[in-house]
Amino acid sequence: MSILDIALFIAIISIWGIMIVNVILTIAGYIYYLNWTNTPAPQLKNETPFVSIMVPAHNEGIVIVKTVQSLLAFDYPADKYEIIVINDNSNDNSAELLKTLQQVNPDRNLKVINTDAVNGGKGKSNALNIGLKKAKGSVISIYDADNTPEHGALRYLVAELMGHDEYGAVIGKFRTRNKNASILTRFINIETLSFQWMAQAGRQQLFHLGTIPGTNYVIRRELIEKVGGWDEKALAEDTEISFQIYGLGYLIKFQPLAVTWEQEPQTMDVWFHQRTRWVKGNIYVVLKNFKKLFTKAGKHIRFDLVYFASIYFLLLTSLILSDIIFVLSVAGITHSTLTGFSNELWFVAILSFIVTTFITITTEKGEMKISNLFMIVAMYLIYSQMWLAVALYGMVGYVREQIFHKEAKWYKTKRYK
């Protein structure tokens, strides 16, 4: 067996190993979904804690009014929650719009914190830490500025949290508000559904694990204070705070009844910048916490550490290597005796991707249709390759920032009317 054969064999084993893990997660996620549909909704009992909802917002004038209005419309007791919008160094009309909302709703607990270039404009984590200083609640809830949560979302989240002392945070489900805006948003819609019923629900079913998605969640204030707030160096502050919660010995619960609708990137450039930030952020979190893999304190995050490291390092390297060998083989520059075997495995992998992804979207009303089946096929051929380019670019960018000691910059996702 040549060196080329050995390299391709290792790549094949790595890709298939990760794919099998994802298939297992999908099956477990579907089991979680079936169990969840037969479980009564969580109910607020004797204790109704005061909740501080924080919304970090930088130049969000296009969407902020609709977001605040949806937060004001929660069916949670009005005297038991406050809304804190951190208008973070904005130079659009956000301040004026928020002031008008305060005037229109004088009887509601709506606070606005306007930061400037001195104390603000440094990313989501910094904005959240500023808001936390003004928050009164024993429970903190976070929503992104483009979100329109459903009426019962906060109630479901808090009821789940207060009903179980072992939960440090409870996360809800997010849906794509603008899924029909472009081919890209249709891809993202399927991707988010797959992620939630595979990575979230599957890990919940098998390991009682969940990862905070950055919006539509509640967390015990005392835990945030114990870890010193949100890590301002972390671009993926959601993954980072998730690991911190597990480090304190608490669990994170996924409650699909709590739904929020959010905007997704409609164009390639916006999507590329957003996902590059995610890649850099998750790499930072994995490297920061990797040493915990071998400690007792890291027992709750071992699977996630190995899983994320495998996705961003092992899978990326294996896919690039196999693609290079395939191109060289087609060009007649080199040849591997495993090429035929590899092609057969790729066919099975494609089929597996299509079937498991379609299974996950059957959990949502209106998504089980033939057009989505064709979209899933297109996702494998197009969207997956786009992800590969983003992952590679993000990794190179992260390494470059570390070598030249450059501070990672927060890229604000564009909003749409």
PDB file of N, CA and C in Angstrom, residues 73-143:
ATOM      1  N   ALA A  73     -44.787  41.221  24.247  1.00  0.00           N
ATOM      2  CA  ALA A  73     -46.011  40.433  24.092  1.00  0.00           C
ATOM      3  C   ALA A  73     -45.927  39.053  24.739  1.00  0.00           C
ATOM      4  N   PHE A  74     -44.850  38.755  25.456  1.00  0.00           N
ATOM      5  CA  PHE A  74     -44.752  37.473  26.151  1.00  0.00           C
ATOM      6  C   PHE A  74     -45.931  37.284  27.101  1.00  0.00           C
ATOM      7  N   ASP A  75     -46.366  36.044  27.274  1.00  0.00           N
ATOM      8  CA  ASP A  75     -47.444  35.782  28.227  1.00  0.00           C
ATOM      9  C   ASP A  75     -46.899  35.520  29.634  1.00  0.00           C
ATOM     10  N   TYR A  76     -45.653  35.852  29.860  1.00  0.00           N
ATOM     11  CA  TYR A  76     -45.051  35.805  31.193  1.00  0.00           C
ATOM     12  C   TYR A  76     -45.574  37.025  31.969  1.00  0.00           C
ATOM     13  N   PRO A  77     -45.811  36.907  33.287  1.00  0.00           N
ATOM     14  CA  PRO A  77     -46.332  38.054  34.058  1.00  0.00           C
ATOM     15  C   PRO A  77     -45.523  39.329  33.814  1.00  0.00           C
ATOM     16  N   ALA A  78     -46.196  40.392  33.409  1.00  0.00           N
ATOM     17  CA  ALA A  78     -45.523  41.629  32.999  1.00  0.00           C
ATOM     18  C   ALA A  78     -44.685  42.252  34.110  1.00  0.00           C
ATOM     19  N   ASP A  79     -45.109  42.056  35.360  1.00  0.00           N
ATOM     20  CA  ASP A  79     -44.357  42.644  36.467  1.00  0.00           C
ATOM     21  C   ASP A  79     -43.200  41.769  36.921  1.00  0.00           C
ATOM     22  N   LYS A  80     -42.992  40.667  36.209  1.00  0.00           N
ATOM     23  CA  LYS A  80     -41.942  39.727  36.579  1.00  0.00           C
ATOM     24  C   LYS A  80     -40.800  39.668  35.561  1.00  0.00           C
ATOM     25  N   TYR A  81     -40.784  40.612  34.620  1.00  0.00           N
ATOM     26  CA  TYR A  81     -39.633  40.647  33.715  1.00  0.00           C
ATOM     27  C   TYR A  81     -39.377  42.055  33.207  1.00  0.00           C
ATOM     28  N   GLU A  82     -38.123  42.291  32.901  1.00  0.00           N
ATOM     29  CA  GLU A  82     -37.693  43.555  32.318  1.00  0.00           C
ATOM     30  C   GLU A  82     -36.972  43.278  31.007  1.00  0.00           C
ATOM     31  N   ILE A  83     -36.976  44.273  30.142  1.00  0.00           N
ATOM     32  CA  ILE A  83     -36.264  44.168  28.862  1.00  0.00           C
ATOM     33  C   ILE A  83     -35.162  45.212  28.861  1.00  0.00           C
ATOM     34  N   ILE A  84     -33.936  44.766  28.635  1.00  0.00           N
ATOM     35  CA  ILE A  84     -32.786  45.672  28.595  1.00  0.00           C
ATOM     36  C   ILE A  84     -32.155  45.590  27.207  1.00  0.00           C
ATOM     37  N   VAL A  85     -32.289  46.645  26.443  1.00  0.00           N
ATOM     38  CA  VAL A  85     -31.667  46.701  25.123  1.00  0.00           C
ATOM     39  C   VAL A  85     -30.347  47.446  25.249  1.00  0.00           C
ATOM     40  N   ILE A  86     -29.254  46.777  24.901  1.00  0.00           N
ATOM     41  CA  ILE A  86     -27.952  47.436  24.912  1.00  0.00           C
ATOM     42  C   ILE A  86     -27.695  47.956  23.505  1.00  0.00           C
ATOM     43  N   ASN A  87     -28.015  49.229  23.291  1.00  0.00           N
ATOM     44  CA  ASN A  87     -27.822  49.859  21.985  1.00  0.00           C
ATOM     45  C   ASN A  87     -26.337  50.182  21.859  1.00  0.00           C
ATOM     46  N   ASP A  88     -25.604  49.250  21.264  1.00  0.00           N
ATOM     47  CA  ASP A  88     -24.152  49.207  21.384  1.00  0.00           C
ATOM     48  C   ASP A  88     -23.423  50.021  20.315  1.00  0.00           C
ATOM     49  N   ASN A  89     -23.133  51.292  20.657  1.00  0.00           N
ATOM     50  CA  ASN A  89     -22.362  52.176  19.776  1.00  0.00           C
ATOM     51  C   ASN A  89     -22.968  52.257  18.378  1.00  0.00           C
ATOM     52  N   SER A  90     -24.276  52.340  18.304  1.00  0.00           N
ATOM     53  CA  SER A  90     -24.965  52.406  17.009  1.00  0.00           C
ATOM     54  C   SER A  90     -24.882  53.816  16.426  1.00  0.00           C
ATOM     55  N   ASN A  91     -24.843  53.880  15.111  1.00  0.00           N
ATOM     56  CA  ASN A  91     -24.867  55.186  14.444  1.00  0.00           C
ATOM     57  C   ASN A  91     -26.044  55.300  13.481  1.00  0.00           C
ATOM     58  N   ASP A  92     -27.038  54.420  13.676  1.00  0.00           N
ATOM     59  CA  ASP A  92     -28.255  54.525  12.875  1.00  0.00           C
ATOM     60  C   ASP A  92     -29.351  55.156  13.743  1.00  0.00           C
ATOM     61  N   ASN A  93     -30.600  54.878  13.453  1.00  0.00           N
ATOM     62  CA  ASN A  93     -31.707  55.514  14.183  1.00  0.00           C
ATOM     63  C   ASN A  93     -32.215  54.648  15.346  1.00  0.00           C
ATOM     64  N   SER A  94     -31.417  53.686  15.794  1.00  0.00           N
ATOM     65  CA  SER A  94     -31.843  52.775  16.861  1.00  0.00           C
ATOM     66  C   SER A  94     -32.237  53.519  18.132  1.00  0.00           C
ATOM     67  N   ALA A  95     -31.426  54.500  18.554  1.00  0.00           N
ATOM     68  CA  ALA A  95     -31.700  55.229  19.803  1.00  0.00           C
ATOM     69  C   ALA A  95     -33.062  55.917  19.752  1.00  0.00           C
ATOM     70  N   GLU A  96     -33.376  56.543  18.626  1.00  0.00           N
ATOM     71  CA  GLU A  96     -34.656  57.241  18.489  1.00  0.00           C
ATOM     72  C   GLU A  96     -35.829  56.256  18.504  1.00  0.00           C
ATOM     73  N   LEU A  97     -35.665  55.139  17.814  1.00  0.00           N
ATOM     74  CA  LEU A  97     -36.725  54.134  17.767  1.00  0.00           C
ATOM     75  C   LEU A  97     -36.986  53.542  19.149  1.00  0.00           C
ATOM     76  N   LEU A  98     -35.925  53.276  19.884  1.00  0.00           N
ATOM     77  CA  LEU A  98     -36.061  52.695  21.215  1.00  0.00           C
ATOM     78  C   LEU A  98     -36.683  53.700  22.196  1.00  0.00           C
ATOM     79  N   LYS A  99     -36.327  54.964  22.049  1.00  0.00           N
ATOM     80  CA  LYS A  99     -36.911  56.003  22.905  1.00  0.00           C
ATOM     81  C   LYS A  99     -38.414  56.110  22.665  1.00  0.00           C
ATOM     82  N   THR A 100     -38.811  56.012  21.408  1.00  0.00           N
ATOM     83  CA  THR A 100     -40.235  56.044  21.065  1.00  0.00           C
ATOM     84  C   THR A 100     -40.965  54.855  21.684  1.00  0.00           C
ATOM     85  N   LEU A 101     -40.339  53.682  21.640  1.00  0.00           N
ATOM     86  CA  LEU A 101     -40.939  52.485  22.233  1.00  0.00           C
ATOM     87  C   LEU A 101     -41.134  52.665  23.737  1.00  0.00           C
ATOM     88  N   GLN A 102     -40.183  53.296  24.389  1.00  0.00           N
ATOM     89  CA  GLN A 102     -40.316  53.567  25.827  1.00  0.00           C
ATOM     90  C   GLN A 102     -41.483  54.511  26.099  1.00  0.00           C
ATOM     91  N   GLN A 103     -41.639  55.511  25.241  1.00  0.00           N
ATOM     92  CA  GLN A 103     -42.719  56.484  25.418  1.00  0.00           C
ATOM     93  C   GLN A 103     -44.093  55.862  25.168  1.00  0.00           C
ATOM     94  N   VAL A 104     -44.145  54.955  24.203  1.00  0.00           N
ATOM     95  CA  VAL A 104     -45.406  54.284  23.865  1.00  0.00           C
ATOM     96  C   VAL A 104     -45.785  53.256  24.936  1.00  0.00           C
ATOM     97  N   ASN A 105     -44.771  52.742  25.643  1.00  0.00           N
ATOM     98  CA  ASN A 105     -45.008  51.717  26.666  1.00  0.00           C
ATOM     99  C   ASN A 105     -44.478  52.193  28.029  1.00  0.00           C
ATOM    100  N   PRO A 106     -45.041  53.279  28.563  1.00  0.00           N
ATOM    101  CA  PRO A 106     -44.519  53.856  29.818  1.00  0.00           C
ATOM    102  C   PRO A 106     -44.712  52.957  31.033  1.00  0.00           C
ATOM    103  N   ASP A 107     -45.699  52.054  30.945  1.00  0.00           N
ATOM    104  CA  ASP A 107     -45.987  51.184  32.081  1.00  0.00           C
ATOM    105  C   ASP A 107     -45.190  49.886  32.051  1.00  0.00           C
ATOM    106  N   ARG A 108     -44.348  49.718  31.058  1.00  0.00           N
ATOM    107  CA  ARG A 108     -43.560  48.497  30.949  1.00  0.00           C
ATOM    108  C   ARG A 108     -42.110  48.760  31.338  1.00  0.00           C
ATOM    109  N   ASN A 109     -41.466  47.723  31.830  1.00  0.00           N
ATOM    110  CA  ASN A 109     -40.091  47.825  32.310  1.00  0.00           C
ATOM    111  C   ASN A 109     -39.126  47.646  31.137  1.00  0.00           C
ATOM    112  N   LEU A 110     -39.016  48.680  30.329  1.00  0.00           N
ATOM    113  CA  LEU A 110     -38.149  48.660  29.145  1.00  0.00           C
ATOM    114  C   LEU A 110     -36.997  49.645  29.345  1.00  0.00           C
ATOM    115  N   LYS A 111     -35.795  49.108  29.447  1.00  0.00           N
ATOM    116  CA  LYS A 111     -34.608  49.926  29.656  1.00  0.00           C
ATOM    117  C   LYS A 111     -33.752  49.942  28.393  1.00  0.00           C
ATOM    118  N   VAL A 112     -33.110  51.064  28.147  1.00  0.00           N
ATOM    119  CA  VAL A 112     -32.197  51.184  27.011  1.00  0.00           C
ATOM    120  C   VAL A 112     -30.855  51.700  27.523  1.00  0.00           C
ATOM    121  N   ILE A 113     -29.797  50.972  27.183  1.00  0.00           N
ATOM    122  CA  ILE A 113     -28.445  51.399  27.535  1.00  0.00           C
ATOM    123  C   ILE A 113     -27.738  51.788  26.238  1.00  0.00           C
ATOM    124  N   ASN A 114     -27.411  53.054  26.102  1.00  0.00           N
ATOM    125  CA  ASN A 114     -26.712  53.534  24.911  1.00  0.00           C
ATOM    126  C   ASN A 114     -25.217  53.630  25.204  1.00  0.00           C
ATOM    127  N   THR A 115     -24.427  52.803  24.533  1.00  0.00           N
ATOM    128  CA  THR A 115     -22.976  52.845  24.731  1.00  0.00           C
ATOM    129  C   THR A 115     -22.334  53.663  23.615  1.00  0.00           C
ATOM    130  N   ASP A 116     -21.062  53.982  23.805  1.00  0.00           N
ATOM    131  CA  ASP A 116     -20.322  54.729  22.783  1.00  0.00           C
ATOM    132  C   ASP A 116     -19.060  53.970  22.404  1.00  0.00           C
ATOM    133  N   ALA A 117     -18.189  54.608  21.646  1.00  0.00           N
ATOM    134  CA  ALA A 117     -16.970  53.951  21.161  1.00  0.00           C
ATOM    135  C   ALA A 117     -15.985  53.651  22.288  1.00  0.00           C
ATOM    136  N   VAL A 118     -16.172  54.292  23.429  1.00  0.00           N
ATOM    137  CA  VAL A 118     -15.253  54.080  24.553  1.00  0.00           C
ATOM    138  C   VAL A 118     -15.566  52.784  25.286  1.00  0.00           C
ATOM    139  N   ASN A 119     -16.840  52.610  25.668  1.00  0.00           N
ATOM    140  CA  ASN A 119     -17.196  51.415  26.444  1.00  0.00           C
ATOM    141  C   ASN A 119     -17.949  50.369  25.638  1.00  0.00           C
ATOM    142  N   GLY A 120     -18.298  50.684  24.403  1.00  0.00           N
ATOM    143  CA  GLY A 120     -19.064  49.749  23.594  1.00  0.00           C
ATOM    144  C   GLY A 120     -18.431  49.457  22.246  1.00  0.00           C
ATOM    145  N   GLY A 121     -19.222  48.831  21.381  1.00  0.00           N
ATOM    146  CA  GLY A 121     -18.744  48.504  20.042  1.00  0.00           C
ATOM    147  C   GLY A 121     -17.658  47.453  20.013  1.00  0.00           C
ATOM    148  N   LYS A 122     -17.619  46.598  21.055  1.00  0.00           N
ATOM    149  CA  LYS A 122     -16.547  45.606  21.152  1.00  0.00           C
ATOM    150  C   LYS A 122     -17.056  44.176  21.024  1.00  0.00           C
ATOM    151  N   GLY A 123     -18.259  44.022  20.557  1.00  0.00           N
ATOM    152  CA  GLY A 123     -18.793  42.687  20.360  1.00  0.00           C
ATOM    153  C   GLY A 123     -19.900  42.329  21.342  1.00  0.00           C
ATOM    154  N   LYS A 124     -20.525  41.197  21.098  1.00  0.00           N
ATOM    155  CA  LYS A 124     -21.709  40.769  21.845  1.00  0.00           C
ATOM    156  C   LYS A 124     -21.400  40.510  23.319  1.00  0.00           C
ATOM    157  N   SER A 125     -20.275  39.861  23.606  1.00  0.00           N
ATOM    158  CA  SER A 125     -19.937  39.530  24.994  1.00  0.00           C
ATOM    159  C   SER A 125     -19.793  40.790  25.842  1.00  0.00           C
ATOM    160  N   ASN A 126     -19.123  41.791  25.297  1.00  0.00           N
ATOM    161  CA  ASN A 126     -18.953  43.050  26.022  1.00  0.00           C
ATOM    162  C   ASN A 126     -20.307  43.714  26.284  1.00  0.00           C
ATOM    163  N   ALA A 127     -21.175  43.694  25.286  1.00  0.00           N
ATOM    164  CA  ALA A 127     -22.503  44.291  25.444  1.00  0.00           C
ATOM    165  C   ALA A 127     -23.302  43.566  26.528  1.00  0.00           C
ATOM    166  N   LEU A 128     -23.222  42.242  26.553  1.00  0.00           N
ATOM    167  CA  LEU A 128     -23.948  41.472  27.557  1.00  0.00           C
ATOM    168  C   LEU A 128     -23.424  41.754  28.961  1.00  0.00           C
ATOM    169  N   ASN A 129     -22.121  41.898  29.089  1.00  0.00           N
ATOM    170  CA  ASN A 129     -21.544  42.206  30.401  1.00  0.00           C
ATOM    171  C   ASN A 129     -21.979  43.587  30.892  1.00  0.00           C
ATOM    172  N   ILE A 130     -22.116  44.536  29.963  1.00  0.00           N
ATOM    173  CA  ILE A 130     -22.619  45.863  30.320  1.00  0.00           C
ATOM    174  C   ILE A 130     -24.076  45.767  30.791  1.00  0.00           C
ATOM    175  N   GLY A 131     -24.876  45.013  30.068  1.00  0.00           N
ATOM    176  CA  GLY A 131     -26.279  44.848  30.427  1.00  0.00           C
ATOM    177  C   GLY A 131     -26.463  44.137  31.757  1.00  0.00           C
ATOM    178  N   LEU A 132     -25.601  43.172  32.032  1.00  0.00           N
ATOM    179  CA  LEU A 132     -25.714  42.402  33.275  1.00  0.00           C
ATOM    180  C   LEU A 132     -25.588  43.289  34.503  1.00  0.00           C
ATOM    181  N   LYS A 133     -24.782  44.329  34.423  1.00  0.00           N
ATOM    182  CA  LYS A 133     -24.585  45.238  35.558  1.00  0.00           C
ATOM    183  C   LYS A 133     -25.870  45.988  35.918  1.00  0.00           C
ATOM    184  N   LYS A 134     -26.750  46.156  34.944  1.00  0.00           N
ATOM    185  CA  LYS A 134     -28.003  46.874  35.170  1.00  0.00           C
ATOM    186  C   LYS A 134     -29.184  45.927  35.400  1.00  0.00           C
ATOM    187  N   ALA A 135     -28.976  44.650  35.167  1.00  0.00           N
ATOM    188  CA  ALA A 135     -30.063  43.676  35.263  1.00  0.00           C
ATOM    189  C   ALA A 135     -30.426  43.381  36.717  1.00  0.00           C
ATOM    190  N   LYS A 136     -31.718  43.193  36.986  1.00  0.00           N
ATOM    191  CA  LYS A 136     -32.195  42.919  38.336  1.00  0.00           C
ATOM    192  C   LYS A 136     -32.587  41.457  38.536  1.00  0.00           C
ATOM    193  N   GLY A 137     -32.772  40.722  37.445  1.00  0.00           N
ATOM    194  CA  GLY A 137     -33.319  39.377  37.540  1.00  0.00           C
ATOM    195  C   GLY A 137     -32.374  38.323  38.085  1.00  0.00           C
ATOM    196  N   SER A 138     -32.964  37.324  38.741  1.00  0.00           N
ATOM    197  CA  SER A 138     -32.200  36.160  39.180  1.00  0.00           C
ATOM    198  C   SER A 138     -32.030  35.171  38.024  1.00  0.00           C
ATOM    199  N   VAL A 139     -32.849  35.372  36.995  1.00  0.00           N
ATOM    200  CA  VAL A 139     -32.741  34.604  35.757  1.00  0.00           C
ATOM    201  C   VAL A 139     -32.475  35.579  34.625  1.00  0.00           C
ATOM    202  N   ILE A 140     -31.504  35.250  33.791  1.00  0.00           N
ATOM    203  CA  ILE A 140     -31.156  36.100  32.653  1.00  0.00           C
ATOM    204  C   ILE A 140     -31.582  35.398  31.363  1.00  0.00           C
ATOM    205  N   SER A 141     -32.212  36.150  30.483  1.00  0.00           N
ATOM    206  CA  SER A 141     -32.603  35.618  29.173  1.00  0.00           C
ATOM    207  C   SER A 141     -31.967  36.466  28.080  1.00  0.00           C
ATOM    208  N   ILE A 142     -31.532  35.810  27.017  1.00  0.00           N
ATOM    209  CA  ILE A 142     -30.865  36.512  25.921  1.00  0.00           C
ATOM    210  C   ILE A 142     -31.626  36.308  24.615  1.00  0.00           C
ATOM    211  N   TYR A 143     -31.835  37.415  23.898  1.00  0.00           N
ATOM    212  CA  TYR A 143     -32.405  37.346  22.552  1.00  0.00           C
ATOM    213  C   TYR A 143     -31.585  38.236  21.630  1.00  0.00           C
TER     214      TYR A 143
END
